[in-house]
């Protein structure tokens, strides 16, 4: 893996561990020479991970809609910043540039990006690993909800395994590096 797209909050969150984990992941990416692909922000966990990668000598590529750049939340010191017209273009370009995806804690935007990229994996638009770094159990309810959807037969059991979930960075990357995509040709009954 040469690049990882990280979806995460534009806020810091209620617990210091969220920022600490974003910084630790940034340092890990830089040390492994893995380029960070992300939304381009200089605030919240987005800013923390980007700054950590840069401070540790790594590369960071941001992708941000012009609308948000005008709100002055774009990070000014990135290796590259792609300015696009829409959120749809943003997500498509981030997906194209990345070899895998990780979600850190965040809000609606993070959830939406994560679930969309997993949906694209289900539809076989890509065969890249999709993962959650489950900091302090932040995603526990989402994981339970996905299990519920599997039990209620809205998600095939095989597709319920499309989302890697670990609470440790090294374990997460070990699983991602050994990822074999789930291929279910017909996901509709």
C-alpha positions as a printed NumPy array, in Angstrom:
array([[  0.   ,   0.   ,   0.   ],
       [  1.404,   3.297,  -1.107],
       [ -1.524,   5.51 ,  -0.127],
       [ -4.343,   5.398,   2.403],
       [ -7.443,   7.554,   2.447],
       [ -8.466,   8.486,   5.972],
       [-11.991,   9.678,   6.739],
       [-12.226,  11.529,  10.058],
       [-13.806,  14.372,  11.948],
       [-13.324,  18.066,  11.335],
       [-13.699,  18.437,  15.113],
       [-11.389,  17.12 ,  17.836],
       [-14.077,  15.124,  19.646],
       [-14.717,  14.886,  23.368],
       [-11.704,  12.727,  24.299],
       [ -8.012,  13.499,  23.898],
       [ -7.425,   9.913,  22.743],
       [ -9.024,  10.798,  19.394],
       [ -6.361,  13.416,  18.644],
       [ -3.605,  11.182,  20.029],
       [ -4.71 ,   8.335,  17.75 ],
       [ -4.927,  10.605,  14.694],
       [ -1.36 ,  11.781,  15.392],
       [ -0.156,   8.207,  15.978],
       [ -1.725,   7.058,  12.705],
       [ -0.126,   9.999,  10.907],
       [  3.295,   9.102,  12.311],
       [  2.766,   5.455,  11.344],
       [  1.882,   6.411,   7.753],
       [  4.919,   8.676,   7.435],
       [  7.259,   6.038,   8.908],
       [  5.926,   3.403,   6.47 ],
       [  6.182,   5.84 ,   3.522],
       [  2.427,   5.667,   2.93 ],
       [  0.883,   8.836,   1.501],
       [ -2.129,  10.208,   3.342],
       [ -5.132,  10.998,   1.154],
       [ -7.781,  12.976,   3.019],
       [-10.307,  15.797,   2.802],
       [ -7.737,  18.599,   2.931],
       [ -8.805,  20.3  ,   6.166],
       [ -6.636,  22.016,   8.762],
       [ -9.129,  21.53 ,  11.607],
       [-10.09 ,  18.72 ,  13.984],
       [ -8.762,  15.212,  13.515],
       [ -8.213,  16.042,   9.846],
       [ -5.67 ,  18.705,  10.767],
       [ -4.096,  16.516,  13.449],
       [ -3.406,  13.577,  11.145],
       [ -2.173,  15.773,   8.285],
       [  0.178,  17.716,  10.559],
       [  1.514,  14.501,  12.073],
       [  2.294,  13.003,   8.652],
       [  4.015,  16.216,   7.553],
       [  5.969,  16.626,  10.827],
       [  7.27 ,  13.08 ,  10.404],
       [  8.441,  13.647,   6.827],
       [  5.522,  12.052,   5.009],
       [  3.377,  13.099,   2.06 ],
       [ -0.179,  14.401,   2.313],
       [ -2.641,  14.872,  -0.534],
       [ -5.807,  16.79 ,   0.269],
       [ -8.965,  16.922,  -1.829],
       [-11.426,  19.702,  -1.049],
       [-14.402,  21.313,  -2.764],
       [-13.883,  24.973,  -3.648],
       [-16.79 ,  25.89 ,  -1.362],
       [-14.856,  24.673,   1.691],
       [-11.581,  26.223,   0.516],
       [-13.38 ,  29.591,   0.454],
       [-14.375,  29.027,   4.103],
       [-10.612,  28.989,   4.832],
       [-10.45 ,  25.51 ,   6.314],
       [ -8.048,  24.147,   3.688],
       [ -4.636,  23.114,   4.968],
       [ -2.042,  25.428,   3.392],
       [  1.068,  23.241,   3.781],
       [  0.146,  19.978,   2.075],
       [  2.256,  18.117,  -0.431],
       [ -0.668,  18.553,  -2.854],
       [ -4.134,  20.067,  -2.597],
       [ -6.686,  19.205,  -5.274],
       [ -9.552,  21.686,  -5.44 ],
       [-12.704,  20.183,  -6.939],
       [-16.233,  21.423,  -7.627],
       [-18.308,  19.105,  -5.441],
       [-18.313,  16.583,  -2.627],
       [-19.033,  13.892,  -5.209],
       [-15.855,  14.768,  -7.117],
       [-13.95 ,  14.892,  -3.838],
       [-14.922,  11.351,  -2.871],
       [-14.324,   9.968,  -6.359],
       [-10.823,  11.465,  -6.518],
       [ -9.919,  10.314,  -3.006],
       [-11.068,   6.8  ,  -3.92 ],
       [ -9.026,   6.86 ,  -7.122],
       [ -5.851,   8.019,  -5.343],
       [ -6.044,   5.573,  -2.425],
       [ -4.983,   1.942,  -2.095],
       [ -7.185,   1.496,   0.985],
       [ -9.466,   3.342,   3.385],
       [ -9.542,   3.908,   7.136],
       [-12.166,   5.698,   9.222],
       [-11.294,   7.415,  12.469],
       [-13.977,   8.935,  14.704],
       [-16.076,  11.638,  13.104],
       [-19.618,  12.742,  12.367],
       [-22.084,  12.497,   9.501],
       [-19.472,  13.203,   6.824],
       [-17.184,  10.461,   8.112],
       [-20.054,   7.982,   8.354],
       [-21.264,   8.84 ,   4.862],
       [-17.799,   8.529,   3.298],
       [-17.129,   5.236,   5.054],
       [-20.459,   3.667,   4.154],
       [-20.257,   4.858,   0.564],
       [-16.783,   3.379,   0.05 ],
       [-17.935,   0.065,   1.594],
       [-20.974,   0.131,  -0.709],
       [-18.636,   0.62 ,  -3.675],
       [-16.692,  -2.449,  -2.495],
       [-19.939,  -4.427,  -2.272],
       [-20.793,  -3.378,  -5.832],
       [-17.247,  -4.325,  -6.936],
       [-16.394,  -0.768,  -8.03 ],
       [-13.125,  -1.385,  -6.203],
       [-11.356,  -4.221,  -4.387],
       [ -9.496,  -2.132,  -1.81 ],
       [ -9.61 ,  -2.764,   1.941],
       [-12.052,  -0.634,   3.945],
       [-11.357,  -0.332,   7.649],
       [-12.295,   1.253,  10.933],
       [ -9.758,   2.168,  13.583],
       [-12.16 ,   1.693,  16.481],
       [-10.747,   4.194,  18.985],
       [-12.202,   3.663,  22.478],
       [-15.09 ,   1.663,  20.958],
       [-16.318,   4.72 ,  19.02 ],
       [-17.75 ,   2.566,  16.22 ],
       [-19.191,  -0.222,  18.403],
       [-22.806,   0.764,  17.719],
       [-22.202,   0.983,  13.974],
       [-20.668,  -2.487,  14.01 ],
       [-23.656,  -3.822,  15.98 ],
       [-26.017,  -2.132,  13.53 ],
       [-24.24 ,  -3.76 ,  10.56 ],
       [-24.502,  -7.136,  12.319],
       [-28.223,  -6.43 ,  12.851],
       [-28.657,  -5.663,   9.12 ],
       [-26.899,  -8.961,   8.314],
       [-29.184, -10.854,  10.717],
       [-32.223,  -9.181,   9.146],
       [-30.922, -10.234,   5.677],
       [-30.453,  -6.739,   4.255],
       [-26.711,  -7.335,   3.983],
       [-25.305, -10.669,   2.871],
       [-23.171, -12.365,   5.526],
       [-20.117, -12.219,   3.228],
       [-20.605,  -8.494,   2.647],
       [-20.919,  -7.923,   6.36 ],
       [-17.21 ,  -8.792,   6.452],
       [-16.243,  -6.073,   3.957],
       [-15.427,  -3.7  ,   6.808],
       [-12.244,  -4.463,   8.733],
       [-12.402,  -3.352,  12.353],
       [ -9.418,  -3.146,  14.707],
       [ -8.533,  -0.96 ,  17.672],
       [ -4.757,  -1.084,  17.149],
       [ -2.898,   0.569,  14.253],
       [ -0.399,  -2.235,  13.644],
       [ -3.089,  -4.93 ,  13.788],
       [ -5.242,  -2.886,  11.415],
       [ -2.466,  -2.628,   8.838],
       [ -1.593,  -6.293,   9.181],
       [ -5.17 ,  -7.217,   8.275],
       [ -5.346,  -4.605,   5.498],
       [ -2.093,  -5.771,   3.905],
       [ -3.366,  -9.363,   3.816],
       [ -6.83 ,  -8.361,   2.591],
       [ -8.61 , -10.617,   0.139],
       [-11.715,  -8.892,  -1.176],
       [-15.112, -10.438,  -0.642],
       [-16.647, -11.129,  -4.022],
       [-20.349, -11.855,  -4.083],
       [-21.503, -11.593,  -7.661],
       [-25.181, -11.317,  -6.867],
       [-25.863,  -9.387,  -3.689],
       [-29.594,  -9.021,  -4.279],
       [-31.878, -11.979,  -3.539]])
